[in-house]
Coordinates of C-alpha atoms (C1' of nucleotides) in Angstrom, one line a residue:
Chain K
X1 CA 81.7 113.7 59.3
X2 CA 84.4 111.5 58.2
X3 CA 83.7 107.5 59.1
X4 CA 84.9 107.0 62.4
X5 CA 88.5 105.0 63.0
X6 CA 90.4 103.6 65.7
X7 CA 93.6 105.5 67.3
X8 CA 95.5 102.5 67.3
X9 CA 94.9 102.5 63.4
X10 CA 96.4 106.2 63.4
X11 CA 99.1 106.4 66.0
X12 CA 101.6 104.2 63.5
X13 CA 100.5 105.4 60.2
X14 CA 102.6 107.6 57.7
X15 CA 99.7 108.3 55.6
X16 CA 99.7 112.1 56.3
X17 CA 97.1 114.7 55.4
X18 CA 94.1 113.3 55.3
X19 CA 91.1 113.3 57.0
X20 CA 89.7 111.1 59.8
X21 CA 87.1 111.3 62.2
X22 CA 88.1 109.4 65.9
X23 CA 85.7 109.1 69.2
X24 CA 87.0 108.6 72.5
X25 CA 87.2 110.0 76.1
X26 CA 89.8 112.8 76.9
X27 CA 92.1 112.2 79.7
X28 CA 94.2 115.6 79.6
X29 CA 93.4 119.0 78.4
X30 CA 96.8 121.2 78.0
X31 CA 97.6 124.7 77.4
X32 CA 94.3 124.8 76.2
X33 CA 95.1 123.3 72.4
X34 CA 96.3 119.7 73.3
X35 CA 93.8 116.9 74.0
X36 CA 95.1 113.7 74.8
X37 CA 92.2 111.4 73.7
X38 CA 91.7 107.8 74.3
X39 CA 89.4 105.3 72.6
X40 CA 90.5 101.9 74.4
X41 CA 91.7 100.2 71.6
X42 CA 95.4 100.8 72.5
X43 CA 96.9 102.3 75.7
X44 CA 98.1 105.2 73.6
X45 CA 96.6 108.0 73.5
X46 CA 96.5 110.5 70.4
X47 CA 96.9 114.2 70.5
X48 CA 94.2 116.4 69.1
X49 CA 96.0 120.1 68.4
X50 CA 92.7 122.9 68.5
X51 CA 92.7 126.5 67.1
X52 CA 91.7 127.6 70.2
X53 CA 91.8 131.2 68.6
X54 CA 89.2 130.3 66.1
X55 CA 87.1 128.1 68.3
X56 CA 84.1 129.1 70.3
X57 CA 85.5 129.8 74.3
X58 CA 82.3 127.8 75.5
X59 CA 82.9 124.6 73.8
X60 CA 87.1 124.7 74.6
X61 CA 85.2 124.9 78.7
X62 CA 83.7 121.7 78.2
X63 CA 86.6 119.6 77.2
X64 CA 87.3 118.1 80.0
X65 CA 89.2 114.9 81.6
X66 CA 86.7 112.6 81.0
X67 CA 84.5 114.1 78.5
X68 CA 83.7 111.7 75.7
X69 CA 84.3 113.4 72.2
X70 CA 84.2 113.5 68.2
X71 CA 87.0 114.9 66.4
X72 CA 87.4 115.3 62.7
X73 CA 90.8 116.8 61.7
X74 CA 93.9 116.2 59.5
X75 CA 96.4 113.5 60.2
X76 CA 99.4 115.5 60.3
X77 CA 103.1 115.0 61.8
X78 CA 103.5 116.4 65.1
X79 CA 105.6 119.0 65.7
X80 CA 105.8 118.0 69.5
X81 CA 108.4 116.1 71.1
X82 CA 105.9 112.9 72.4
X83 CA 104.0 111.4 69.7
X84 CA 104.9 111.0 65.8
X85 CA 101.0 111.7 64.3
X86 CA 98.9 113.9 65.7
X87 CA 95.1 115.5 64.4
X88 CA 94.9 118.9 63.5
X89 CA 91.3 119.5 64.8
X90 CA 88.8 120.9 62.2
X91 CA 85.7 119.8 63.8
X92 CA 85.0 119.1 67.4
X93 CA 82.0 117.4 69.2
X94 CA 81.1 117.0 72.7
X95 CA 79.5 113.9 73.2
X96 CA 79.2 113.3 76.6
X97 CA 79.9 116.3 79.4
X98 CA 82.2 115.5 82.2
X99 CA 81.5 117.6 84.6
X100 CA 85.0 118.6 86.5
X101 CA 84.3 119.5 89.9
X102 CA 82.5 116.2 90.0
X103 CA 84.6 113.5 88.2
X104 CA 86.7 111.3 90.1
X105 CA 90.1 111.0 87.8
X106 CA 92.3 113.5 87.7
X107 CA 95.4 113.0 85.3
X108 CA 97.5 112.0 88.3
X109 CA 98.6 108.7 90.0
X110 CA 95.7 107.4 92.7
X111 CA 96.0 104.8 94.4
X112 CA 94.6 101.3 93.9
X113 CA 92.1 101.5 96.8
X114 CA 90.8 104.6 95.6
X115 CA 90.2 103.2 92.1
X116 CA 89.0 99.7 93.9
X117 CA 86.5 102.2 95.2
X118 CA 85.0 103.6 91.6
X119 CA 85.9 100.2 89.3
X120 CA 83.0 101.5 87.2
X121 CA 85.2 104.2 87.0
X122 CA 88.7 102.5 86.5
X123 CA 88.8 101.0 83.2
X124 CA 89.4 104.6 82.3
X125 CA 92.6 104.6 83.9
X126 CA 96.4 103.3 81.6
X127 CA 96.5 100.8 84.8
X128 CA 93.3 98.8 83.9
X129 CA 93.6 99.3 80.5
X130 CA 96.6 97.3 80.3
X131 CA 95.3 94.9 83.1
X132 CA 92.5 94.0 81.3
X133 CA 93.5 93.7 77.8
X134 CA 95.8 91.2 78.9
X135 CA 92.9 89.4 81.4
X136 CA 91.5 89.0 77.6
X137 CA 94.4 88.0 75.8
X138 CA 95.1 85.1 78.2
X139 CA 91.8 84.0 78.4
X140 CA 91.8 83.8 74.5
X141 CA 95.2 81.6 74.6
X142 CA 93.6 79.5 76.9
X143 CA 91.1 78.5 74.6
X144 CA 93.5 78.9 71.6
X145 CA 95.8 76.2 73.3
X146 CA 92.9 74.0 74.1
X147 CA 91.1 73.9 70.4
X148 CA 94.7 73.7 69.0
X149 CA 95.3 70.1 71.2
X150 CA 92.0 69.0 70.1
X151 CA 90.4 69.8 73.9
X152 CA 86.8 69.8 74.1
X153 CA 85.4 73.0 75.6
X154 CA 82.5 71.6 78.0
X155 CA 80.4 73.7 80.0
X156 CA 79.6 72.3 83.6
X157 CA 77.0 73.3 85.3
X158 CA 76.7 76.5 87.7
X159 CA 74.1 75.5 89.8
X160 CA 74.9 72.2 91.2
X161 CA 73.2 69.6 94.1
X162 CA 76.5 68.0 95.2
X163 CA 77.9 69.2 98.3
X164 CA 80.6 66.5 98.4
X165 CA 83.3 68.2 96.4
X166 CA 85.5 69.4 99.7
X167 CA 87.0 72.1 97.6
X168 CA 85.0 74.8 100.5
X169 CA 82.2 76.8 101.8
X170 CA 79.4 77.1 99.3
X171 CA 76.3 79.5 98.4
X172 CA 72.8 78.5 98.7
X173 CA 70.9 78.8 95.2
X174 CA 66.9 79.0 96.5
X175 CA 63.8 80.3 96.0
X176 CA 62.8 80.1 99.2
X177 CA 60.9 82.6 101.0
X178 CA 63.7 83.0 103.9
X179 CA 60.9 84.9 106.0
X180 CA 58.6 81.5 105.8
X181 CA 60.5 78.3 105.3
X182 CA 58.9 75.2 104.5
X183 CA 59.7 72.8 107.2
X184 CA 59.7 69.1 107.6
X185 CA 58.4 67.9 111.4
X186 CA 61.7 67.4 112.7
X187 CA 61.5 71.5 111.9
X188 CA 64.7 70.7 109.2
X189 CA 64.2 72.9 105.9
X190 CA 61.9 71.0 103.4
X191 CA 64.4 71.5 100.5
X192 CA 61.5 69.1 98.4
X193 CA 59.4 72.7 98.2
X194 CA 62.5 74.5 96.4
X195 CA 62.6 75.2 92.6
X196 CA 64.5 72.3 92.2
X197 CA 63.5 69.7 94.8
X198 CA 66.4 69.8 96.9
X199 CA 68.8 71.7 97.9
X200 CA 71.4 73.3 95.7
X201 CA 73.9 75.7 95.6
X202 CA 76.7 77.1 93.0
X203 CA 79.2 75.3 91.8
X204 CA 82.5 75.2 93.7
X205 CA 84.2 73.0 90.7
X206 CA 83.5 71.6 87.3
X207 CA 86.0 68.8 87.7
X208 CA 83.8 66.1 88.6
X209 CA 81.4 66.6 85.7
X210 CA 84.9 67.4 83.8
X211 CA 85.5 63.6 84.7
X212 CA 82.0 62.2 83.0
X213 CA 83.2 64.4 79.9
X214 CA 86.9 63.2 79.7
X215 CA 85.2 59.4 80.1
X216 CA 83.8 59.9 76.2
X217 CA 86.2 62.8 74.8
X218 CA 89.3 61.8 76.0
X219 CA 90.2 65.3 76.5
X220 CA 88.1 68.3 77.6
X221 CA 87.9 71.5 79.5
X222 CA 86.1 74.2 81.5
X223 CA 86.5 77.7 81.5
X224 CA 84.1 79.5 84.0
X225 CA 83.0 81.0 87.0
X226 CA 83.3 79.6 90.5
X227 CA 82.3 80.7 93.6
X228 CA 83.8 79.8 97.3
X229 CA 81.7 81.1 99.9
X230 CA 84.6 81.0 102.2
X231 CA 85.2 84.0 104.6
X232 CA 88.5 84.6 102.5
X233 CA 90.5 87.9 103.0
X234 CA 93.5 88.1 101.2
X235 CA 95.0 89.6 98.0
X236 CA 94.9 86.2 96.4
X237 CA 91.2 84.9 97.1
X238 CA 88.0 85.8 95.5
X239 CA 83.8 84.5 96.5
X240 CA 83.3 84.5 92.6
X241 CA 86.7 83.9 90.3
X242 CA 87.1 81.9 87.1
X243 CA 88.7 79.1 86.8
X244 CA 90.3 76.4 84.0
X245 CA 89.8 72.9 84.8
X246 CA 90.9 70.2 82.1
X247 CA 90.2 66.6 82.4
X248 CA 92.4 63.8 80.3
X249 CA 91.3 60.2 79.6
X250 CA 94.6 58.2 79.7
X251 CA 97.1 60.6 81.6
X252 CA 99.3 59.6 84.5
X253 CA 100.3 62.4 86.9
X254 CA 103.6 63.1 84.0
X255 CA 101.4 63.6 81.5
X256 CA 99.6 66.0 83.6
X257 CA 102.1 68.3 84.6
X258 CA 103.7 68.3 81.4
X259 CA 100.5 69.8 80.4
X260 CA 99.8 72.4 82.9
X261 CA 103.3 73.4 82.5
X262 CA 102.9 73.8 78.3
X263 CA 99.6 75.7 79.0
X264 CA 101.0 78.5 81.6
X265 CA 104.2 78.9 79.3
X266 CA 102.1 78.7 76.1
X267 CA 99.7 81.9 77.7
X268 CA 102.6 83.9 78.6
X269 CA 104.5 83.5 75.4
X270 CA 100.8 84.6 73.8
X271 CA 101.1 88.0 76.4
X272 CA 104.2 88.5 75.6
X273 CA 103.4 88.6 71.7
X274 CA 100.2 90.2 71.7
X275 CA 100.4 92.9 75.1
X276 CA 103.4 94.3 74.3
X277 CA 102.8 97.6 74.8
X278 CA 100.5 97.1 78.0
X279 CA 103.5 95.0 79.7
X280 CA 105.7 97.9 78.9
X281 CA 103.4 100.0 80.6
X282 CA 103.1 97.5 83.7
X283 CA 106.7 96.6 83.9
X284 CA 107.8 100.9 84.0
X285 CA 104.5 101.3 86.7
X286 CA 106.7 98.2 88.6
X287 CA 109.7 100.1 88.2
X288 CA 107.7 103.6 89.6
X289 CA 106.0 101.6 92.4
X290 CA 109.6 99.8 93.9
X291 CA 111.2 103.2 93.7
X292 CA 110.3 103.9 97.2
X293 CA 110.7 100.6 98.6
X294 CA 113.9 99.6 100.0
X295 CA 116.4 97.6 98.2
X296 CA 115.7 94.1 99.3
X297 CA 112.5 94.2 99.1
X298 CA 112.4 95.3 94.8
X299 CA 112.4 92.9 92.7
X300 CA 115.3 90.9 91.0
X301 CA 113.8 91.0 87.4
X302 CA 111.3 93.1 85.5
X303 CA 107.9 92.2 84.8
X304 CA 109.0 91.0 81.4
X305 CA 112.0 89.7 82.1
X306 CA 110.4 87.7 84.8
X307 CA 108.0 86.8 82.0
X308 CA 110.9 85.4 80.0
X309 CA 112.5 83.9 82.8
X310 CA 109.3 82.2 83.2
X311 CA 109.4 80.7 79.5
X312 CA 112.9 79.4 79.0
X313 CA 113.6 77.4 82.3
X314 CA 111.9 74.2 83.3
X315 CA 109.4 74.1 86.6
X316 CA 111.3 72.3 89.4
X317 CA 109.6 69.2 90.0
X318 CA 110.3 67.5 93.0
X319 CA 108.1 65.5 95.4
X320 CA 106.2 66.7 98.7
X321 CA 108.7 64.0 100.4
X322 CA 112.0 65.6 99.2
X323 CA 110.4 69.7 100.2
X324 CA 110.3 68.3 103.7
X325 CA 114.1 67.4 103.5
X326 CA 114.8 70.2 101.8
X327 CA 112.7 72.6 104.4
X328 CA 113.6 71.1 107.3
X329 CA 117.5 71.4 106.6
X330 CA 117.2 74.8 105.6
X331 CA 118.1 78.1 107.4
X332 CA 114.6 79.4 108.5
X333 CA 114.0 76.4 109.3
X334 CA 117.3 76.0 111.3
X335 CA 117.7 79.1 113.3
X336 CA 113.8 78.7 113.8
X337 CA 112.7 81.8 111.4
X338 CA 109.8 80.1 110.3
X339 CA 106.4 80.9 112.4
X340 CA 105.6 77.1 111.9
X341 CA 108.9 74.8 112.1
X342 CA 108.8 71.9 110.1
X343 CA 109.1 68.7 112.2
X344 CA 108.2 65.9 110.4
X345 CA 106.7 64.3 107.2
X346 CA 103.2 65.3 107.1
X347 CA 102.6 68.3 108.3
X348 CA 100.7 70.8 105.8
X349 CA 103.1 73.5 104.2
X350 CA 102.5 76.6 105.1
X351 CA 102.7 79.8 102.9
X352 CA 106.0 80.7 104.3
X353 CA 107.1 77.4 103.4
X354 CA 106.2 77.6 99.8
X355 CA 107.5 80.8 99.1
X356 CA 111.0 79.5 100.4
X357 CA 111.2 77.2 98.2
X358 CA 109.9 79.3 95.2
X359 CA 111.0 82.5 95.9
X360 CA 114.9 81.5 97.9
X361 CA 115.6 78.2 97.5
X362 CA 114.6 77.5 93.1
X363 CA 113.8 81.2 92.4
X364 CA 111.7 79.8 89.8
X365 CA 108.7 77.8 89.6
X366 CA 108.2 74.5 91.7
X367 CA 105.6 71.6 91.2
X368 CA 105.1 69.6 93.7
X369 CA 103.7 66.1 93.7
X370 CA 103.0 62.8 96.1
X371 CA 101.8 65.0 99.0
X372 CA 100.6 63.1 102.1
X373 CA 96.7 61.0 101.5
X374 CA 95.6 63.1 105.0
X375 CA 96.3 66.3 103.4
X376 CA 94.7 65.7 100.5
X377 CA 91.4 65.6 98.4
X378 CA 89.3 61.8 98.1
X379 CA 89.3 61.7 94.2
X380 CA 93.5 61.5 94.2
X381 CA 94.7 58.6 93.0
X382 CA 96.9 56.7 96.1
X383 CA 100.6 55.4 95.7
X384 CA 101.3 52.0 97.2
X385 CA 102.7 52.8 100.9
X386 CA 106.1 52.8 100.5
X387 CA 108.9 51.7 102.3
X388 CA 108.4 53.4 105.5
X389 CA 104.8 53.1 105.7
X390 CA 103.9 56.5 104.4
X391 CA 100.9 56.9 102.5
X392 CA 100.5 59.2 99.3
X393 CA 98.7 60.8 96.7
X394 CA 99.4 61.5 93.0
X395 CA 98.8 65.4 93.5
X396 CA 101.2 68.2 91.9
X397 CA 100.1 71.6 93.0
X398 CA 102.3 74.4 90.6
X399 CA 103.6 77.4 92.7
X400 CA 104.5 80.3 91.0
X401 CA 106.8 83.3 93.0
X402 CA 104.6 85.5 94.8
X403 CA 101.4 84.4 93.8
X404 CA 101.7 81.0 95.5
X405 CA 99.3 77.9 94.4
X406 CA 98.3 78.8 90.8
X407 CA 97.2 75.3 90.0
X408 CA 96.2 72.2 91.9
X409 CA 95.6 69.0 90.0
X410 CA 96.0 65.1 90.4
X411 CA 95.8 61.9 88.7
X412 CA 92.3 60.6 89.5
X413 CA 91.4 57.5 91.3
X414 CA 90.1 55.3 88.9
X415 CA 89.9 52.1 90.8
X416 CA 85.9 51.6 92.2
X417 CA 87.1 49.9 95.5
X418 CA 90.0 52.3 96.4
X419 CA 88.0 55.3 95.8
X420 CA 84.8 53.8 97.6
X421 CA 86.5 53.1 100.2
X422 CA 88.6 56.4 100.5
X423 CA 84.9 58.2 100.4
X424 CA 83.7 56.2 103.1
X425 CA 86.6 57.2 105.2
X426 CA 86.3 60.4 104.7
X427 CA 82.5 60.3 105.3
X428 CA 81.6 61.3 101.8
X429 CA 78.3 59.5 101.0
X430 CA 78.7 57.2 98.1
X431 CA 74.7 56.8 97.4
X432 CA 74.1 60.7 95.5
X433 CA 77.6 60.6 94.0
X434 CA 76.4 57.4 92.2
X435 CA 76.6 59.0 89.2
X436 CA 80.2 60.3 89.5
X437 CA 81.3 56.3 90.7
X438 CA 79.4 55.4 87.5
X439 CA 83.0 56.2 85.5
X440 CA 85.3 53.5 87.4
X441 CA 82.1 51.0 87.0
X442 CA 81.7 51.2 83.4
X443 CA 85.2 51.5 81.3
X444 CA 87.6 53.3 84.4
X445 CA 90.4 54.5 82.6
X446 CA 93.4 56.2 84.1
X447 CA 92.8 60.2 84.1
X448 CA 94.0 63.2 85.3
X449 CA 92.9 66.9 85.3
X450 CA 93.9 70.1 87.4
X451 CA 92.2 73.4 88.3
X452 CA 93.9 76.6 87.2
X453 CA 92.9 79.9 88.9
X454 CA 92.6 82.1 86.0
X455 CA 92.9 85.3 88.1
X456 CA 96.2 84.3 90.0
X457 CA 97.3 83.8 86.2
X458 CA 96.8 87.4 85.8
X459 CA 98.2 88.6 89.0
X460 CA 101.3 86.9 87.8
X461 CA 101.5 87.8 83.7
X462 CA 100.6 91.6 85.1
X463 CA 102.2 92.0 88.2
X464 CA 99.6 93.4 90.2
X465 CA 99.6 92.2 93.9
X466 CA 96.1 92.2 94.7
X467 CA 93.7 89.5 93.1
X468 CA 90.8 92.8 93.4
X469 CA 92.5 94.6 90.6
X470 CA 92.8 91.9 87.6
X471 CA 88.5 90.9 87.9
X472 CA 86.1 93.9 86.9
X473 CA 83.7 93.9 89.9
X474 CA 85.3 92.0 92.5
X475 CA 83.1 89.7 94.7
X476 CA 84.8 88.9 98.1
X477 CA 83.4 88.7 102.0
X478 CA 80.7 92.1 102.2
X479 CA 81.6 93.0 98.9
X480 CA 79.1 92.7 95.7
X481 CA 79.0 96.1 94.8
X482 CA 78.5 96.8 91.0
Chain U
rU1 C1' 88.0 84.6 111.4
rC2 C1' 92.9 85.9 113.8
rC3 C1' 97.4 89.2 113.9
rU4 C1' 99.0 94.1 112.5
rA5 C1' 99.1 99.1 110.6
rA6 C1' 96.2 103.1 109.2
rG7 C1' 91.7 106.6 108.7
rU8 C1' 93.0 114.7 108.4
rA9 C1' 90.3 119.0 101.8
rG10 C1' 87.9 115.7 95.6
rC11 C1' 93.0 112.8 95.5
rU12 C1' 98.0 111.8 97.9
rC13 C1' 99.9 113.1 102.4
rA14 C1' 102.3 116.4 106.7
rG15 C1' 100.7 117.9 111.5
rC16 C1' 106.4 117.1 117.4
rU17 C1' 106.1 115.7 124.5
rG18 C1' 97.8 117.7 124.2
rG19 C1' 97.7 124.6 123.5
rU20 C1' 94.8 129.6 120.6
rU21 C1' 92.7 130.8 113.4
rA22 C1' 94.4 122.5 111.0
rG23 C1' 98.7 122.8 106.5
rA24 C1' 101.2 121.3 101.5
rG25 C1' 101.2 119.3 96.5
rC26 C1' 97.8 117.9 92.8
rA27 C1' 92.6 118.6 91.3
rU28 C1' 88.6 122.6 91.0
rC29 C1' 87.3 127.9 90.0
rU30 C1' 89.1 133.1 88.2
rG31 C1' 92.8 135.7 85.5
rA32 C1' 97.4 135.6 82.5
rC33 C1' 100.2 132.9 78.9
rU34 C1' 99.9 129.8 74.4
rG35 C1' 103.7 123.7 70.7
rU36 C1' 102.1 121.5 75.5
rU37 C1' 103.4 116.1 77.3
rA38 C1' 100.4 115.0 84.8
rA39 C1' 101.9 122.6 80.6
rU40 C1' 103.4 127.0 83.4
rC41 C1' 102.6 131.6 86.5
rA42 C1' 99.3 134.5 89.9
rG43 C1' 95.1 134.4 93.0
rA44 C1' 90.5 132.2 95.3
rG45 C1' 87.2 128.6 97.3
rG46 C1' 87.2 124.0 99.7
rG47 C1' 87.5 120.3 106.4
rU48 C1' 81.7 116.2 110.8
rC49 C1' 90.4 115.7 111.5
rC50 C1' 86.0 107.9 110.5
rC51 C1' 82.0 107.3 114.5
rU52 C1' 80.4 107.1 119.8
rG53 C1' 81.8 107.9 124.7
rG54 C1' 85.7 109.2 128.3
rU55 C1' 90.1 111.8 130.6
rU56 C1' 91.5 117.2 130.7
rC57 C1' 91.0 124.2 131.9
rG58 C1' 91.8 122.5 126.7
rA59 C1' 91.8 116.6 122.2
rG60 C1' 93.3 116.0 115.1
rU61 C1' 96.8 114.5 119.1
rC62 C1' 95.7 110.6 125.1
rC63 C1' 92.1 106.2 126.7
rA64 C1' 87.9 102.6 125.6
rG65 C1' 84.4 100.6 122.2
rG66 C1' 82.8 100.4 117.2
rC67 C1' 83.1 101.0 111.8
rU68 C1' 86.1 101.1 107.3
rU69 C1' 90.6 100.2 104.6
rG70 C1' 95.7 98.2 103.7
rG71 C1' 99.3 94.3 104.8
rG72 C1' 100.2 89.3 106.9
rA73 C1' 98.0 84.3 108.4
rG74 C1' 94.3 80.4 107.8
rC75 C1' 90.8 78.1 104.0
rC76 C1' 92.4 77.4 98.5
rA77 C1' 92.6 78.4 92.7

RNA sequence: UCCUAAGUAGCUCAGCUGGUUAGAGCAUCUGACUGUUAAUCAGAGGGUCCCUGGUUCGAGUCCAGGCUUGGGAGCCA
């Protein structure tokens, strides 16, 4: 047997008649002489062409969808209408059986929910193929944009003992007998018997160790898992997701959104080069899927185009402040469309609200900044009250057309006094976070950082609509199968 | 967690104002055909109509409770 190669090393070659050996799974058997085989490394397929007159009748039974095979043929031009190459088969292996009656792919269309069902299943399907090459490409650009701005890649820990990062609901990390807890006289949990002396529980954020990091490198990142134990059910919201958090030493809230907006144009552009074929294959699945929807609901651009869009216009930046104006004016707004009418200045926007001004009013993407101190996280750094008395915080949370928040971020308070004092309002104890307080006592520098949620990034670049079809095994409220 | 829609064959779905033996396409199996592109043609098998209880002479269909799933909302990335 010939050494084995790669389809997508085959499918564009014109280097005809000679022999190659390729592995991979077959997704269609036709008129009993065509396999479509497919080994992962593109989305394409290759057609294997069998004598079926001079091949033994029991082995032709067992090539089935989902078998896993060895073929050894010639490279020849194919004399079909659908693909240039094709192997004239002179030596067939089955690897792997698939039994028919029992495997759960058929070469047909099945629905998302079915496939959510048997994701050990679906990476066999064109749909996740696509999906997740380009969960992979982006997560290489992300580090490729990093090292190439002289980011540090810092890994923050996953187990952590501080409770007092607000950012939600978090799970327990013990190894506590739950049938026989140690208790303290008051009858309280005696968290001093735990594996590590106290209680702990996984991280919700790497941004405040992000901040120790940035206090030496200037400029570093994260790249990892988070988990929310939040009792979150929606298509954008996972109890485990990955997230990219970079910190900078020495960047106003400018500086910052410059950045985020350079990194999410900088990942695209890197999809757009590198997944060519598997955004082809998304945008025309798009196309398939708004077919049957009716007109004003389908979209005004293609996946790419959208892309593209994407790249060559500027975010709208405008301040939380001047949404307000701009909501409350507006028609929802006006002939009282909106389930939650806006009012006044400081009420909380709501999705509806957001996807107004993202989806109608800019049709492109918004950052918002300055968002009102109530609404908003104890670590932001706080604007002077202006004129009329309002007080703010250097925020800017990105919002991207139906995906909604992709990134929240801020300029940090750096100033010991402000921030102690913000804490204490908002009953955050200042005596364990000693360590974090530690950075404005010893060389406070201005700094700012934001969180990027790396699936929403995926939803968008692949146009999927629920956050359960760009992760492998998603994790979400009674849901850890896998 | 709240609102809302749905659950019928392996998959996708139809099944009217309650009525006798619950259907289709695809998949599977058998046979035919053999340059197909989700091959085609003929035939066959395949059902706890989500579960529990109720109304009724009679329930896939109506009612109540539960379970599961989709969509929307909240929490956020």
């Amino acid at each position: 047997m010939a050494k084995r190669i790669q389809i997508k090393d085959i499918l564009n070659t014109s280097e005809f008649n000679r022999q190659v050996t390729i592995m991979g799974w077959v997704k269609t058997f036709r008129n009993n002489q065509f396999i479509a085989i497919n080994d992962g490394s593109c989305i394409h397929n290759i057609q294997a062409v069998v004598d079926f007159n001079n091949t033994d009748e029991t082995l032709l039974k067992r090539i089935t969808t989902g078998a896993a095979v060895a073929v050894t043929g010639n490279i020849v031009e194919s004399l079909g209408k659908g693909q240039k190459v094709e192997i004239k088969v002179t030596d067939l292996e089955i690897l792997g059986d698939s039994d028919p009656e029992k495997f759960p792919l058929q070469p047909k269309k099945h629905s998302l929910e079915f496939l959510r069902e048997i994701a050990h299943l679906r990476f066999r399907t064109n749909t996740f193929n696509a999906v997740f090459k380009i969960r992979h490409s982006l997560s290489f650009a992300v580090h490729q944009f990093f090292n190439e701005k002289g980011f540090v890649y810092m890994h923050t820990p996953i187990i952590t003992a501080s409770d007092a990062e607000g950012a939600g609901e978090m799970f327990r990390v013990s190894t506590l007998d739950p049938d026989n807890m140690p208790r303290n006289v008051d009858g309280s949990i005696n968290y001093k018997e735990d594996f590590f002396g106290k209680a702990t529980n996984l991280t919700v954020s790497g941004q405040l160790e992000g901040e120790l990091a940035a206090m030496a490198f200037g400029n570093v990142y994260t790249f990892g898992p988070t988990f929310r134990a939040e009792n979150s059910n929606t298509t954008r919201h996972l109890a485990e997701f990955w997230m990219i958090e970079p910190e900078m030493a020495f960047y106003d809230l400018d500086d910052n959104m410059d950045l985020a907006e350079e990194l999410l144009k900088y990942v695209i552009k890197y999809a757009l080069e590198n997944c060519a074929d598997e955004l082809e294959f998304l945008k025309e699945r798009l196309l398939e899927e708004e077919k049957s929807k009716p007109a004003a609901e389908r979209s005004e651009l293609d996946l790419i185009s959208k892309l593209k869009f994407c790249l060559d216009n500027e975010f709208e930046r405008l301040t939380y402040t001047q949404a307000i104006q701009i909501l409350k004016s507006s028609k929802p707004n006006q002939k009282k469309q909106f389930k939650y009418l806006i009012n006044e200045w400081g009420a909380d926007l709501q999705s509806e609200h957001e996807r107004f001004l993202v989806e109608k009013h800019f049709k492109k993407p918004v950052i918002l900044t300055n968002y009102p101190a109530e609404i908003k996280s104890f670590y932001m750094r706080q604007n002077d009250t202006d004129e009329n008395g309002k007080n703010t915080v250097r925020a800017m949370d990105i919002l991207f057309p139906g995906i909604g928040e992709i990134i929240g971020g801020s300029q940090r308070e750096e100033r010991l006094e402000k921030l102690e004092q913000r804490m204490h309002d908002m009953n955050i104890p200042t005596e364990e976070m000693s360590w974090y307080l530690d950075t404005r006592r010893f060389g406070s520098a201005f700094h700012s950082g934001f969180g990027l949620g790396f699936e929403r990034l995926v939803l968008f670049v692949t146009g999927m609509t629920n956050i359960r079809d760009v992760i492998p095994f998603p994790r979400t409220p009674k849901h850890a199968e896998f």
